[in-house]
């Protein structure tokens, strides 16, 4: 049975707390970037998603009819050309 956070010596409660903290930080970053774009009269949609990167990205882009998509991978476990979003989209 999968036990989130078990590899870090923590139980589910700690894992969920860490996940909530990171989600909060991600949403705050999106809000700051959106304000900068809106100040320049650029319409934007902020989405913080979780799941299979390729599937999530396609669903979000299609549902919002995006002309441009920016993907952040900094700070993720498998960022870079050998994992994460990059390899999922190839």
CSV table of N, CA and C in Angstrom, one decimal:
chain,number,residue,atom,x,y,z
A,1,UNK,N,0.8,-1.2,0.0
A,1,UNK,CA,0.0,0.0,0.0
A,1,UNK,C,0.9,1.2,0.0
A,2,UNK,N,0.5,2.2,-0.8
A,2,UNK,CA,1.3,3.5,-0.9
A,2,UNK,C,1.0,4.3,0.3
A,3,UNK,N,2.1,4.8,0.9
A,3,UNK,CA,2.0,5.6,2.1
A,3,UNK,C,2.7,6.9,1.8
A,4,UNK,N,2.0,8.0,1.4
A,4,UNK,CA,2.7,9.3,1.1
A,4,UNK,C,3.6,9.8,2.2
A,5,UNK,N,4.8,10.1,1.8
A,5,UNK,CA,5.7,10.7,2.8
A,5,UNK,C,6.5,9.7,3.5
A,6,UNK,N,6.2,8.4,3.3
A,6,UNK,CA,6.9,7.3,4.1
A,6,UNK,C,8.4,7.3,3.9
A,7,UNK,N,8.8,7.6,2.7
A,7,UNK,CA,10.2,7.7,2.4
A,7,UNK,C,11.0,8.8,3.1
A,8,UNK,N,10.2,9.7,3.6
A,8,UNK,CA,10.9,10.9,4.3
A,8,UNK,C,10.8,10.7,5.8
A,9,UNK,N,10.4,9.5,6.2
A,9,UNK,CA,10.2,9.3,7.7
A,9,UNK,C,9.0,10.0,8.3
A,10,UNK,N,8.1,10.3,7.5
A,10,UNK,CA,6.9,11.1,7.9
A,10,UNK,C,5.6,10.3,7.5
A,11,UNK,N,4.6,10.6,8.2
A,11,UNK,CA,3.3,10.0,7.8
A,11,UNK,C,2.5,10.8,6.9
A,12,UNK,N,1.3,10.4,6.6
A,12,UNK,CA,0.4,11.1,5.7
A,12,UNK,C,0.2,12.6,6.1
A,13,UNK,N,0.0,12.8,7.4
A,13,UNK,CA,-0.3,14.2,7.9
A,13,UNK,C,0.8,15.2,7.5
A,14,UNK,N,2.1,14.8,7.7
A,14,UNK,CA,3.2,15.6,7.4
A,14,UNK,C,3.3,15.9,5.9
A,15,UNK,N,3.1,14.8,5.1
A,15,UNK,CA,3.1,14.9,3.6
A,15,UNK,C,2.1,15.9,3.1
A,16,UNK,N,0.8,15.8,3.6
A,16,UNK,CA,-0.2,16.6,3.2
A,16,UNK,C,0.0,18.1,3.6
A,17,UNK,N,0.7,18.3,4.8
A,17,UNK,CA,1.0,19.7,5.2
A,17,UNK,C,2.0,20.3,4.3
A,18,UNK,N,3.1,19.5,3.9
A,18,UNK,CA,4.1,20.0,3.0
A,18,UNK,C,3.5,20.3,1.6
A,19,UNK,N,2.6,19.4,1.2
A,19,UNK,CA,2.0,19.6,-0.1
A,19,UNK,C,1.1,20.9,-0.1
A,20,UNK,N,0.4,21.1,1.0
A,20,UNK,CA,-0.5,22.3,1.1
A,20,UNK,C,0.4,23.6,1.1
A,21,UNK,N,1.6,23.5,1.8
A,21,UNK,CA,2.5,24.6,1.8
A,21,UNK,C,3.0,25.0,0.4
A,22,UNK,N,3.4,23.9,-0.3
A,22,UNK,CA,3.9,24.1,-1.7
A,22,UNK,C,2.9,24.7,-2.6
A,23,UNK,N,1.6,24.2,-2.5
A,23,UNK,CA,0.5,24.6,-3.3
A,23,UNK,C,0.3,26.1,-3.0
A,24,UNK,N,0.3,26.5,-1.8
A,24,UNK,CA,0.1,27.9,-1.4
A,24,UNK,C,1.2,28.8,-2.0
A,25,UNK,N,2.4,28.3,-1.9
A,25,UNK,CA,3.5,29.1,-2.5
A,25,UNK,C,3.4,29.2,-4.0
A,26,UNK,N,2.9,28.1,-4.7
A,26,UNK,CA,2.7,28.1,-6.1
A,26,UNK,C,1.6,29.1,-6.5
A,27,UNK,N,0.5,29.1,-5.8
A,27,UNK,CA,-0.6,30.0,-6.1
A,27,UNK,C,-0.2,31.5,-5.9
A,28,UNK,N,0.6,31.7,-4.9
A,28,UNK,CA,1.0,33.1,-4.7
A,28,UNK,C,1.9,33.6,-5.8
A,29,UNK,N,2.8,32.7,-6.3
A,29,UNK,CA,3.7,33.1,-7.4
A,29,UNK,C,2.8,33.3,-8.6
A,30,UNK,N,1.8,32.5,-8.9
A,30,UNK,CA,1.0,32.7,-10.0
A,30,UNK,C,0.2,34.1,-9.9
A,31,UNK,N,-0.2,34.4,-8.7
A,31,UNK,CA,-0.9,35.7,-8.6
A,31,UNK,C,0.0,36.9,-8.9
A,32,UNK,N,1.2,36.8,-8.4
A,32,UNK,CA,2.2,37.9,-8.6
A,32,UNK,C,2.5,38.0,-10.1
A,33,UNK,N,2.7,36.9,-10.8
A,33,UNK,CA,3.0,37.0,-12.2
A,33,UNK,C,1.7,37.5,-13.0
A,34,UNK,N,0.6,37.1,-12.6
A,34,UNK,CA,-0.7,37.5,-13.3
A,34,UNK,C,-0.8,39.0,-13.1
A,35,UNK,N,-0.5,39.6,-11.9
A,35,UNK,CA,-0.7,41.0,-11.7
A,35,UNK,C,0.3,41.8,-12.7
A,36,UNK,N,1.5,41.3,-12.8
A,36,UNK,CA,2.4,41.9,-13.8
A,36,UNK,C,1.9,41.9,-15.2
A,37,UNK,N,1.3,40.8,-15.6
A,37,UNK,CA,0.8,40.7,-17.0
A,37,UNK,C,-0.4,41.6,-17.1
A,38,UNK,N,-1.3,41.6,-16.1
A,38,UNK,CA,-2.5,42.5,-16.2
A,38,UNK,C,-2.2,43.9,-16.2
A,39,UNK,N,-1.1,44.3,-15.5
A,39,UNK,CA,-0.6,45.7,-15.5
A,39,UNK,C,-0.2,46.1,-16.9
A,40,UNK,N,0.2,45.2,-17.7
A,40,UNK,CA,0.6,45.5,-19.1
A,40,UNK,C,-0.6,45.2,-20.0
A,41,UNK,N,-1.8,45.0,-19.5
A,41,UNK,CA,-3.0,44.8,-20.2
A,41,UNK,C,-3.0,43.5,-21.1
A,42,UNK,N,-2.3,42.5,-20.5
A,42,UNK,CA,-2.3,41.1,-21.1
A,42,UNK,C,-3.2,40.2,-20.3
A,43,UNK,N,-4.2,39.7,-21.0
A,43,UNK,CA,-5.1,38.8,-20.3
A,43,UNK,C,-4.5,37.4,-20.1
A,44,UNK,N,-4.7,36.9,-18.9
A,44,UNK,CA,-4.1,35.6,-18.6
A,44,UNK,C,-5.0,34.8,-17.7
A,45,UNK,N,-4.7,33.5,-17.7
A,45,UNK,CA,-5.4,32.5,-16.8
A,45,UNK,C,-4.4,31.8,-16.0
A,46,UNK,N,-4.6,31.8,-14.7
A,46,UNK,CA,-3.6,31.1,-13.8
A,46,UNK,C,-4.2,29.7,-13.5
A,47,UNK,N,-3.3,28.7,-13.7
A,47,UNK,CA,-3.7,27.3,-13.4
A,47,UNK,C,-2.6,26.6,-12.7
A,48,UNK,N,-2.8,26.1,-11.6
A,48,UNK,CA,-1.8,25.3,-10.9
A,48,UNK,C,-2.4,23.9,-10.9
A,49,UNK,N,-1.8,23.0,-11.6
A,49,UNK,CA,-2.3,21.6,-11.8
A,49,UNK,C,-1.4,20.6,-11.3
A,50,UNK,N,-2.0,19.4,-11.0
A,50,UNK,CA,-1.3,18.3,-10.5
A,50,UNK,C,-1.8,17.0,-11.3
A,51,UNK,N,-0.9,16.2,-11.7
A,51,UNK,CA,-1.2,15.0,-12.4
A,51,UNK,C,-0.2,14.7,-13.5
A,52,UNK,N,-0.6,13.9,-14.5
A,52,UNK,CA,0.3,13.7,-15.6
A,52,UNK,C,0.5,15.0,-16.4
A,53,UNK,N,1.7,15.5,-16.5
A,53,UNK,CA,1.9,16.8,-17.1
A,53,UNK,C,1.4,16.9,-18.5
A,54,UNK,N,1.6,15.9,-19.3
A,54,UNK,CA,1.1,16.0,-20.7
A,54,UNK,C,-0.4,16.0,-20.8
A,55,UNK,N,-1.1,15.2,-20.1
A,55,UNK,CA,-2.5,15.1,-20.1
A,55,UNK,C,-3.1,16.4,-19.5
A,56,UNK,N,-2.6,16.9,-18.4
A,56,UNK,CA,-3.1,18.1,-17.7
A,56,UNK,C,-2.9,19.3,-18.7
A,57,UNK,N,-1.7,19.4,-19.3
A,57,UNK,CA,-1.5,20.5,-20.1
A,57,UNK,C,-2.4,20.6,-21.3
A,58,UNK,N,-2.6,19.5,-22.0
A,58,UNK,CA,-3.6,19.4,-23.1
A,58,UNK,C,-5.0,19.8,-22.7
A,59,UNK,N,-5.4,19.3,-21.6
A,59,UNK,CA,-6.8,19.6,-21.1
A,59,UNK,C,-6.9,21.1,-20.8
A,60,UNK,N,-5.9,21.7,-20.1
A,60,UNK,CA,-6.0,23.1,-19.7
A,60,UNK,C,-5.9,24.0,-20.9
A,61,UNK,N,-5.0,23.7,-21.9
A,61,UNK,CA,-4.8,24.6,-23.1
A,61,UNK,C,-6.1,24.5,-23.9
A,62,UNK,N,-6.7,23.3,-24.1
A,62,UNK,CA,-7.9,23.2,-24.9
A,62,UNK,C,-9.1,23.9,-24.2
A,63,UNK,N,-9.2,23.7,-22.9
A,63,UNK,CA,-10.4,24.3,-22.2
A,63,UNK,C,-10.3,25.8,-22.1
A,64,UNK,N,-9.1,26.4,-22.1
A,64,UNK,CA,-9.0,27.9,-22.0
A,64,UNK,C,-8.7,28.5,-23.3
A,65,UNK,N,-8.5,27.7,-24.4
A,65,UNK,CA,-8.2,28.2,-25.7
A,65,UNK,C,-7.0,29.1,-25.7
A,66,UNK,N,-5.9,28.6,-25.1
A,66,UNK,CA,-4.7,29.4,-24.9
A,66,UNK,C,-3.9,29.6,-26.2
A,67,UNK,N,-3.4,30.9,-26.3
A,67,UNK,CA,-2.5,31.2,-27.5
A,67,UNK,C,-1.0,31.0,-27.1
A,68,UNK,N,-0.8,31.1,-25.8
A,68,UNK,CA,0.6,30.9,-25.3
A,68,UNK,C,0.5,30.2,-24.0
A,69,UNK,N,1.4,29.3,-23.7
A,69,UNK,CA,1.5,28.6,-22.5
A,69,UNK,C,2.9,28.6,-21.9
A,70,UNK,N,3.0,29.0,-20.6
A,70,UNK,CA,4.2,29.0,-19.9
A,70,UNK,C,4.2,27.9,-18.8
A,71,UNK,N,5.3,27.1,-18.8
A,71,UNK,CA,5.3,26.0,-17.9
A,71,UNK,C,6.5,26.2,-17.0
A,72,UNK,N,6.3,26.1,-15.7
A,72,UNK,CA,7.3,26.2,-14.8
A,72,UNK,C,7.7,24.9,-14.2
A,73,UNK,N,9.0,24.6,-14.2
A,73,UNK,CA,9.4,23.3,-13.7
A,73,UNK,C,10.4,23.4,-12.6
A,74,UNK,N,10.8,24.6,-12.2
A,74,UNK,CA,11.8,24.9,-11.2
A,74,UNK,C,11.3,24.4,-9.8
A,75,UNK,N,12.1,23.6,-9.2
A,75,UNK,CA,11.7,23.1,-7.9
A,75,UNK,C,11.0,21.8,-7.9
A,76,UNK,N,10.7,21.3,-9.0
A,76,UNK,CA,10.0,20.0,-9.1
A,76,UNK,C,11.0,18.9,-9.0
A,77,UNK,N,10.6,17.7,-8.6
A,77,UNK,CA,11.5,16.6,-8.3
A,77,UNK,C,12.3,16.2,-9.6
A,78,UNK,N,11.6,16.1,-10.7
A,78,UNK,CA,12.2,15.6,-11.9
A,78,UNK,C,12.3,16.7,-13.0
A,79,UNK,N,12.7,17.9,-12.7
A,79,UNK,CA,12.8,18.9,-13.7
A,79,UNK,C,14.0,18.7,-14.5
A,80,UNK,N,14.1,19.3,-15.6
A,80,UNK,CA,15.2,19.2,-16.5
A,80,UNK,C,15.0,18.3,-17.7
A,81,UNK,N,16.0,18.2,-18.6
A,81,UNK,CA,15.7,17.5,-19.8
A,81,UNK,C,15.7,15.9,-19.6
A,82,UNK,N,15.8,15.5,-18.4
A,82,UNK,CA,15.8,14.0,-18.2
A,82,UNK,C,14.5,13.5,-17.5
A,83,UNK,N,13.6,14.4,-17.2
A,83,UNK,CA,12.4,14.0,-16.5
A,83,UNK,C,11.4,15.1,-16.4
A,84,UNK,N,10.3,14.8,-15.6
A,84,UNK,CA,9.3,15.8,-15.4
A,84,UNK,C,8.5,16.2,-16.6
A,85,UNK,N,8.1,17.4,-16.7
A,85,UNK,CA,7.2,17.9,-17.8
A,85,UNK,C,7.9,17.7,-19.1
A,86,UNK,N,9.2,18.0,-19.2
A,86,UNK,CA,9.9,17.9,-20.5
A,86,UNK,C,9.7,16.5,-21.1
A,87,UNK,N,10.1,15.5,-20.4
A,87,UNK,CA,10.0,14.1,-21.0
A,87,UNK,C,8.5,13.7,-21.2
A,88,UNK,N,7.6,14.2,-20.4
A,88,UNK,CA,6.2,13.8,-20.6
A,88,UNK,C,5.6,14.4,-21.8
A,89,UNK,N,6.2,15.5,-22.3
A,89,UNK,CA,5.6,16.2,-23.5
A,89,UNK,C,6.3,15.7,-24.7
A,90,UNK,N,7.4,15.0,-24.6
A,90,UNK,CA,8.1,14.5,-25.8
A,90,UNK,C,7.4,13.3,-26.5
